[in-house]
Amino acid sequence: MEVAHGDQRRSSIPWTANCSAFGTAVTANTITVSVGRRSSPKRRWIVPCSSDAVVTGMSPAARRPAGKSRRSALRQDKSPVSLLKPLALGYNRLVLSLESLIMVRHGESTGNVARTAAADAGLEEMDIPQRDVDVPLSENGRAQAVALGHWLAALPSEERPTLVLSSPYVRALETARISLAGIGSPKVRLDERLRDRELGSLYGLTPEGVAARFPQEAANQRRTGKFYYRPPGGESWADVALRLRVLLADLDRDHPGERVLVFAHDVVIVLARYILENLSEADILEIEKTTVANCSVTWWINRGGTAHPVCYNDLASPNGHGVDGCA
């Protein structure tokens, strides 16, 4: 991560370099700090970077000993940097401060129905007239959301959510509103980092449609693999994991002690396991062979400072008396 000192020639303003790089980019024990004016070439120095800490220090001007130039002082400066606070990095660290995290896949959508119909008929394209963000719940999906609401209402007060987030996609937001109606939950906050994976040019096509209309993309997908393949104008699974890491790190930092409920999409829930449980590509591709069911519940609790999985992909019973494995 590079931190530019800016245009000031002699500044005493402290500078800070965040080793987490927003939860994604740390791969070594050092970071590069660039100092200099934007109008001139930057010189770079390496400073230590702890995987558990924010690295901070005085400005170059404040560090500079009397009679020393800015550049010579920085080159010779051996003073340690300050380690101020822990960051959400490493195995099972991203929900360290949360009491619990529940993730729910949206109820059955009209898009899910159209996908099944197209696959059964061997069609190249699904009958989905809306853009992906606007696809609503089906009638069955609304009933699923009601059943989920019964389960949420039956939770003890000490387990009910204190913070609720949702993907802005209509099917997720409708699931949230229906299931939370009448139980006095906090207001739903929308976060676009919870949105479904973007498929770009391939949106609305079945595998047969991709093979027929974009044969080179079908070949690229086979060669690259499901996790890293990025369709034209779309996202790979790794891209989704990147934005999800940032969201989870933000939750850990900003909402300690909260019980968080999230309404999202199947790929988001699968990749939450990938991140929180420190899984490999092979692990997660094996897990996702079983579809995350509509309105299923996945739950982690804070146990001894780690995110402990309670249940995965479990469904609320129609009478709302529990979730298999989560009761």
Short mmCIF file of C-alpha atoms in Angstrom, two decimals:
data_model
loop_
_atom_site.label_atom_id
_atom_site.label_comp_id
_atom_site.label_asym_id
_atom_site.label_seq_id
_atom_site.Cartn_x
_atom_site.Cartn_y
_atom_site.Cartn_z
CA MET A 1 0.00 0.00 0.00
CA GLU A 2 1.40 3.41 -0.95
CA VAL A 3 0.70 6.51 1.09
CA ALA A 4 1.58 9.80 -0.61
CA HIS A 5 2.65 12.64 1.65
CA GLY A 6 1.03 15.16 -0.71
CA ASP A 7 1.98 18.61 -1.96
CA GLN A 8 3.17 20.16 1.30
CA ARG A 9 6.90 20.81 1.23
CA ARG A 10 7.37 21.05 4.99
CA SER A 11 4.53 19.49 6.90
CA SER A 12 4.19 18.42 10.50
CA ILE A 13 0.84 16.69 9.85
CA PRO A 14 1.00 13.05 11.01
CA TRP A 15 0.61 10.43 8.31
CA THR A 16 -0.90 6.97 8.73
CA ALA A 17 -0.51 3.81 6.67
CA ASN A 18 -3.12 1.14 7.22
CA CYS A 19 -1.50 -2.28 6.87
CA SER A 20 -4.82 -3.98 6.23
CA ALA A 21 -5.14 -2.25 2.86
CA PHE A 22 -8.85 -2.42 3.54
CA GLY A 23 -8.60 -6.09 4.40
CA THR A 24 -7.20 -7.35 1.11
CA ALA A 25 -3.69 -6.59 0.01
CA VAL A 26 -1.17 -7.44 2.72
CA THR A 27 1.10 -10.22 1.50
CA ALA A 28 4.37 -9.29 3.21
CA ASN A 29 5.69 -7.84 6.43
CA THR A 30 6.39 -4.42 4.96
CA ILE A 31 4.56 -1.65 3.15
CA THR A 32 5.91 1.00 0.81
CA VAL A 33 5.44 4.63 1.79
CA SER A 34 5.92 7.29 -0.88
CA VAL A 35 6.86 10.80 0.16
CA GLY A 36 7.20 13.84 -2.07
CA ARG A 37 5.38 16.44 -4.11
CA ARG A 38 2.95 15.30 -6.78
CA SER A 39 4.84 17.42 -9.27
CA SER A 40 8.10 15.54 -8.68
CA PRO A 41 9.04 11.87 -8.79
CA LYS A 42 8.32 10.07 -5.54
CA ARG A 43 10.96 8.35 -3.45
CA ARG A 44 9.95 5.19 -1.64
CA TRP A 45 10.92 3.80 1.74
CA ILE A 46 10.02 0.50 3.33
CA VAL A 47 8.54 0.51 6.84
CA PRO A 48 7.62 -2.48 9.03
CA CYS A 49 4.02 -3.59 8.87
CA SER A 50 2.46 -5.85 11.46
CA SER A 51 -0.42 -8.04 10.27
CA ASP A 52 -2.25 -7.10 13.47
CA ALA A 53 -1.77 -3.37 13.56
CA VAL A 54 -2.16 0.03 12.08
CA VAL A 55 1.24 1.52 11.34
CA THR A 56 1.54 5.17 12.10
CA GLY A 57 4.25 7.74 12.68
CA MET A 58 5.33 11.36 12.58
CA SER A 59 5.41 13.32 9.39
CA PRO A 60 8.75 13.48 7.52
CA ALA A 61 9.21 17.11 8.56
CA ALA A 62 8.66 16.33 12.23
CA ARG A 63 11.08 13.39 12.10
CA ARG A 64 13.86 15.31 10.39
CA PRO A 65 16.81 16.10 12.74
CA ALA A 66 18.21 19.62 12.64
CA GLY A 67 20.54 20.13 9.71
CA LYS A 68 19.35 17.06 7.88
CA SER A 69 17.52 17.11 4.57
CA ARG A 70 14.13 15.48 4.39
CA ARG A 71 15.36 12.63 2.19
CA SER A 72 18.53 11.88 4.11
CA ALA A 73 16.65 11.92 7.41
CA LEU A 74 14.06 9.46 6.13
CA ARG A 75 16.71 7.16 4.71
CA GLN A 76 18.51 7.06 8.07
CA ASP A 77 15.42 6.96 10.31
CA LYS A 78 15.43 3.64 12.20
CA SER A 79 12.81 4.55 14.82
CA PRO A 80 10.07 1.96 15.35
CA VAL A 81 6.55 2.71 14.27
CA SER A 82 3.70 2.67 16.76
CA LEU A 83 1.34 -0.31 16.94
CA LEU A 84 -1.99 1.22 17.85
CA LYS A 85 -4.89 -1.18 17.52
CA PRO A 86 -5.75 -4.67 16.26
CA LEU A 87 -7.17 -5.12 12.78
CA ALA A 88 -9.48 -7.74 11.34
CA LEU A 89 -6.93 -9.93 9.62
CA GLY A 90 -6.07 -13.60 9.77
CA TYR A 91 -7.93 -16.81 10.52
CA ASN A 92 -11.41 -16.26 11.95
CA ARG A 93 -10.64 -12.63 12.80
CA LEU A 94 -13.25 -10.76 10.79
CA VAL A 95 -16.07 -11.06 13.31
CA LEU A 96 -13.92 -10.95 16.41
CA SER A 97 -15.87 -8.11 17.98
CA LEU A 98 -19.38 -9.18 16.86
CA GLU A 99 -21.49 -11.28 19.18
CA SER A 100 -23.04 -13.14 16.25
CA LEU A 101 -23.58 -13.04 12.50
CA ILE A 102 -26.61 -14.57 10.76
CA MET A 103 -26.79 -14.61 6.95
CA VAL A 104 -29.99 -15.43 5.08
CA ARG A 105 -30.40 -16.09 1.39
CA HIS A 106 -33.39 -14.32 -0.16
CA GLY A 107 -36.61 -16.23 -0.79
CA GLU A 108 -37.36 -17.83 -4.13
CA SER A 109 -37.38 -15.17 -6.85
CA THR A 110 -39.09 -15.04 -10.22
CA GLY A 111 -35.57 -15.33 -11.64
CA ASN A 112 -35.05 -18.62 -9.81
CA VAL A 113 -38.30 -19.90 -11.32
CA ALA A 114 -37.29 -18.75 -14.81
CA ARG A 115 -33.86 -20.39 -14.47
CA THR A 116 -35.40 -23.75 -13.57
CA ALA A 117 -37.92 -23.52 -16.42
CA ALA A 118 -35.21 -22.67 -18.97
CA ALA A 119 -32.98 -25.50 -17.78
CA ASP A 120 -35.82 -28.02 -17.92
CA ALA A 121 -36.71 -26.94 -21.48
CA GLY A 122 -33.09 -26.80 -22.68
CA LEU A 123 -33.40 -23.11 -23.63
CA GLU A 124 -30.49 -20.74 -24.24
CA GLU A 125 -32.06 -17.80 -22.43
CA MET A 126 -34.16 -17.35 -19.29
CA ASP A 127 -37.41 -15.41 -19.35
CA ILE A 128 -36.32 -12.60 -17.02
CA PRO A 129 -37.56 -9.20 -18.28
CA GLN A 130 -36.05 -7.15 -15.42
CA ARG A 131 -32.46 -6.19 -14.76
CA ASP A 132 -30.98 -8.37 -12.03
CA VAL A 133 -31.34 -5.76 -9.28
CA ASP A 134 -35.12 -5.53 -9.88
CA VAL A 135 -36.03 -9.24 -9.87
CA PRO A 136 -38.73 -9.73 -7.18
CA LEU A 137 -39.80 -12.65 -5.03
CA SER A 138 -42.20 -15.25 -6.36
CA GLU A 139 -45.33 -16.09 -4.38
CA ASN A 140 -43.52 -19.10 -2.97
CA GLY A 141 -40.63 -16.83 -2.02
CA ARG A 142 -42.97 -14.57 -0.08
CA ALA A 143 -44.30 -17.58 1.83
CA GLN A 144 -40.74 -18.63 2.62
CA ALA A 145 -40.03 -15.15 3.99
CA VAL A 146 -43.10 -15.38 6.24
CA ALA A 147 -41.87 -18.74 7.64
CA LEU A 148 -38.47 -17.17 8.26
CA GLY A 149 -40.19 -14.34 10.11
CA HIS A 150 -41.84 -16.84 12.48
CA TRP A 151 -38.42 -18.28 13.30
CA LEU A 152 -36.91 -14.83 13.89
CA ALA A 153 -39.83 -13.87 16.13
CA ALA A 154 -39.26 -17.01 18.21
CA LEU A 155 -35.63 -16.16 18.94
CA PRO A 156 -34.92 -15.25 22.58
CA SER A 157 -34.41 -11.54 23.10
CA GLU A 158 -30.70 -12.07 23.77
CA GLU A 159 -30.29 -13.64 20.31
CA ARG A 160 -32.36 -11.22 18.24
CA PRO A 161 -30.46 -9.00 15.80
CA THR A 162 -29.36 -5.54 16.85
CA LEU A 163 -28.18 -4.60 13.35
CA VAL A 164 -29.78 -5.61 10.04
CA LEU A 165 -28.14 -5.26 6.62
CA SER A 166 -29.48 -6.20 3.19
CA SER A 167 -28.38 -6.35 -0.38
CA PRO A 168 -30.16 -3.57 -2.32
CA TYR A 169 -31.50 -6.14 -4.79
CA VAL A 170 -35.30 -6.28 -4.64
CA ARG A 171 -35.52 -10.00 -3.85
CA ALA A 172 -33.26 -9.63 -0.80
CA LEU A 173 -34.91 -6.46 0.44
CA GLU A 174 -38.41 -7.96 0.08
CA THR A 175 -37.27 -10.99 2.09
CA ALA A 176 -35.99 -8.69 4.82
CA ARG A 177 -39.14 -6.58 4.98
CA ILE A 178 -41.53 -9.53 5.02
CA SER A 179 -39.62 -11.61 7.56
CA LEU A 180 -39.01 -8.68 9.92
CA ALA A 181 -42.53 -7.26 9.80
CA GLY A 182 -44.01 -6.85 13.25
CA ILE A 183 -41.03 -8.07 15.32
CA GLY A 184 -39.57 -4.69 16.19
CA SER A 185 -36.21 -5.17 14.51
CA PRO A 186 -33.81 -2.32 13.72
CA LYS A 187 -34.21 -0.46 10.44
CA VAL A 188 -32.74 -2.34 7.49
CA ARG A 189 -29.54 -0.81 6.14
CA LEU A 190 -28.74 -1.34 2.46
CA ASP A 191 -25.18 -2.16 1.43
CA GLU A 192 -24.27 -2.70 -2.20
CA ARG A 193 -21.31 -4.88 -1.19
CA LEU A 194 -23.89 -7.58 -0.42
CA ARG A 195 -25.27 -7.60 -3.97
CA ASP A 196 -25.31 -10.74 -6.08
CA ARG A 197 -22.42 -11.56 -8.38
CA GLU A 198 -22.63 -9.49 -11.56
CA LEU A 199 -22.70 -11.65 -14.70
CA GLY A 200 -22.19 -8.87 -17.25
CA SER A 201 -22.77 -9.95 -20.84
CA LEU A 202 -23.80 -13.43 -19.75
CA TYR A 203 -26.76 -12.29 -17.63
CA GLY A 204 -29.94 -14.22 -18.42
CA LEU A 205 -28.19 -16.98 -20.37
CA THR A 206 -28.20 -20.65 -19.48
CA PRO A 207 -24.98 -22.68 -19.85
CA GLU A 208 -26.30 -23.81 -23.23
CA GLY A 209 -26.80 -20.19 -24.21
CA VAL A 210 -23.28 -19.22 -23.21
CA ALA A 211 -21.82 -22.13 -25.17
CA ALA A 212 -23.87 -21.24 -28.27
CA ARG A 213 -23.47 -17.45 -28.23
CA PHE A 214 -20.11 -16.99 -26.51
CA PRO A 215 -18.12 -20.17 -27.18
CA GLN A 216 -14.81 -18.50 -26.34
CA GLU A 217 -16.16 -17.43 -22.95
CA ALA A 218 -17.36 -20.96 -22.29
CA ALA A 219 -13.83 -22.18 -23.06
CA ASN A 220 -12.32 -19.47 -20.84
CA GLN A 221 -14.59 -20.51 -17.98
CA ARG A 222 -13.58 -24.15 -18.28
CA ARG A 223 -9.90 -23.24 -18.39
CA THR A 224 -9.91 -20.65 -15.58
CA GLY A 225 -12.30 -22.42 -13.24
CA LYS A 226 -15.42 -21.22 -11.48
CA PHE A 227 -13.70 -19.28 -8.71
CA TYR A 228 -11.51 -17.01 -10.83
CA TYR A 229 -13.43 -16.74 -14.11
CA ARG A 230 -14.72 -13.20 -14.76
CA PRO A 231 -17.37 -12.81 -17.50
CA PRO A 232 -17.21 -9.74 -19.77
CA GLY A 233 -18.51 -6.80 -17.75
CA GLY A 234 -19.06 -9.01 -14.71
CA GLU A 235 -17.35 -10.35 -11.60
CA SER A 236 -15.46 -13.45 -10.59
CA TRP A 237 -16.08 -15.15 -7.26
CA ALA A 238 -12.77 -13.67 -6.15
CA ASP A 239 -14.10 -10.18 -6.96
CA VAL A 240 -17.12 -10.79 -4.74
CA ALA A 241 -14.87 -12.08 -1.96
CA LEU A 242 -12.84 -8.88 -2.17
CA ARG A 243 -15.80 -6.59 -1.50
CA LEU A 244 -17.15 -8.95 1.14
CA ARG A 245 -13.84 -8.87 3.04
CA VAL A 246 -14.11 -5.10 3.23
CA LEU A 247 -17.69 -5.26 4.53
CA LEU A 248 -16.85 -7.83 7.20
CA ALA A 249 -13.85 -5.82 8.34
CA ASP A 250 -16.05 -2.71 8.59
CA LEU A 251 -18.59 -4.60 10.70
CA ASP A 252 -15.88 -5.84 13.02
CA ARG A 253 -14.46 -2.36 13.49
CA ASP A 254 -17.67 -0.32 13.71
CA HIS A 255 -20.13 -2.63 15.49
CA PRO A 256 -18.46 -4.46 18.39
CA GLY A 257 -20.85 -6.55 20.46
CA GLU A 258 -23.64 -6.38 17.86
CA ARG A 259 -25.77 -9.29 16.69
CA VAL A 260 -25.85 -8.81 12.93
CA LEU A 261 -28.47 -10.17 10.52
CA VAL A 262 -27.69 -10.04 6.79
CA PHE A 263 -30.02 -10.68 3.82
CA ALA A 264 -28.03 -11.53 0.73
CA HIS A 265 -27.42 -14.08 -2.05
CA ASP A 266 -26.09 -17.61 -2.34
CA VAL A 267 -22.61 -16.66 -3.58
CA VAL A 268 -22.22 -14.07 -0.80
CA ILE A 269 -23.06 -16.63 1.89
CA VAL A 270 -20.75 -19.27 0.42
CA LEU A 271 -17.91 -16.76 0.23
CA ALA A 272 -18.54 -15.63 3.81
CA ARG A 273 -17.63 -19.18 4.80
CA TYR A 274 -14.56 -18.99 2.57
CA ILE A 275 -13.40 -15.86 4.41
CA LEU A 276 -14.48 -16.51 8.00
CA GLU A 277 -13.44 -20.16 8.09
CA ASN A 278 -10.21 -19.68 6.12
CA LEU A 279 -11.19 -22.18 3.43
CA SER A 280 -9.39 -22.94 0.18
CA GLU A 281 -10.70 -22.68 -3.37
CA ALA A 282 -11.12 -26.47 -3.44
CA ASP A 283 -12.98 -26.42 -0.11
CA ILE A 284 -15.49 -23.81 -1.19
CA LEU A 285 -16.14 -25.34 -4.62
CA GLU A 286 -16.94 -28.63 -2.91
CA ILE A 287 -19.29 -26.89 -0.46
CA GLU A 288 -21.15 -24.97 -3.18
CA LYS A 289 -22.05 -28.16 -5.02
CA THR A 290 -25.02 -28.16 -2.65
CA THR A 291 -27.15 -25.13 -3.49
CA VAL A 292 -27.75 -22.59 -0.73
CA ALA A 293 -31.52 -22.88 -0.27
CA ASN A 294 -33.84 -19.90 -0.51
CA CYS A 295 -34.47 -18.39 2.95
CA SER A 296 -31.91 -20.70 4.54
CA VAL A 297 -29.99 -19.59 7.63
CA THR A 298 -26.22 -19.60 8.14
CA TRP A 299 -25.03 -18.56 11.60
CA TRP A 300 -21.73 -17.83 13.35
CA ILE A 301 -21.24 -16.86 17.00
CA ASN A 302 -18.25 -15.38 18.80
CA ARG A 303 -16.72 -18.16 20.84
CA GLY A 304 -13.41 -17.48 22.52
CA GLY A 305 -12.61 -14.66 20.14
CA THR A 306 -13.26 -16.59 16.92
CA ALA A 307 -16.20 -16.92 14.54
CA HIS A 308 -17.64 -20.31 15.44
CA PRO A 309 -20.08 -21.80 12.86
CA VAL A 310 -23.41 -22.84 14.36
CA CYS A 311 -25.26 -23.95 11.23
CA TYR A 312 -25.09 -23.63 7.46
CA ASN A 313 -27.82 -23.64 4.84
CA ASP A 314 -30.58 -24.60 7.29
CA LEU A 315 -34.25 -23.91 6.67
CA ALA A 316 -36.92 -22.52 8.94
CA SER A 317 -39.75 -24.99 9.33
CA PRO A 318 -43.14 -23.90 7.93
CA ASN A 319 -44.53 -23.35 11.45
CA GLY A 320 -41.51 -21.28 12.38
CA HIS A 321 -40.55 -23.40 15.42
CA GLY A 322 -36.89 -23.65 14.51
CA VAL A 323 -34.15 -24.03 11.98
CA ASP A 324 -32.69 -27.49 11.51
CA GLY A 325 -29.41 -27.53 13.43
CA CYS A 326 -29.90 -23.95 14.65
CA ALA A 327 -32.69 -24.55 17.15
#
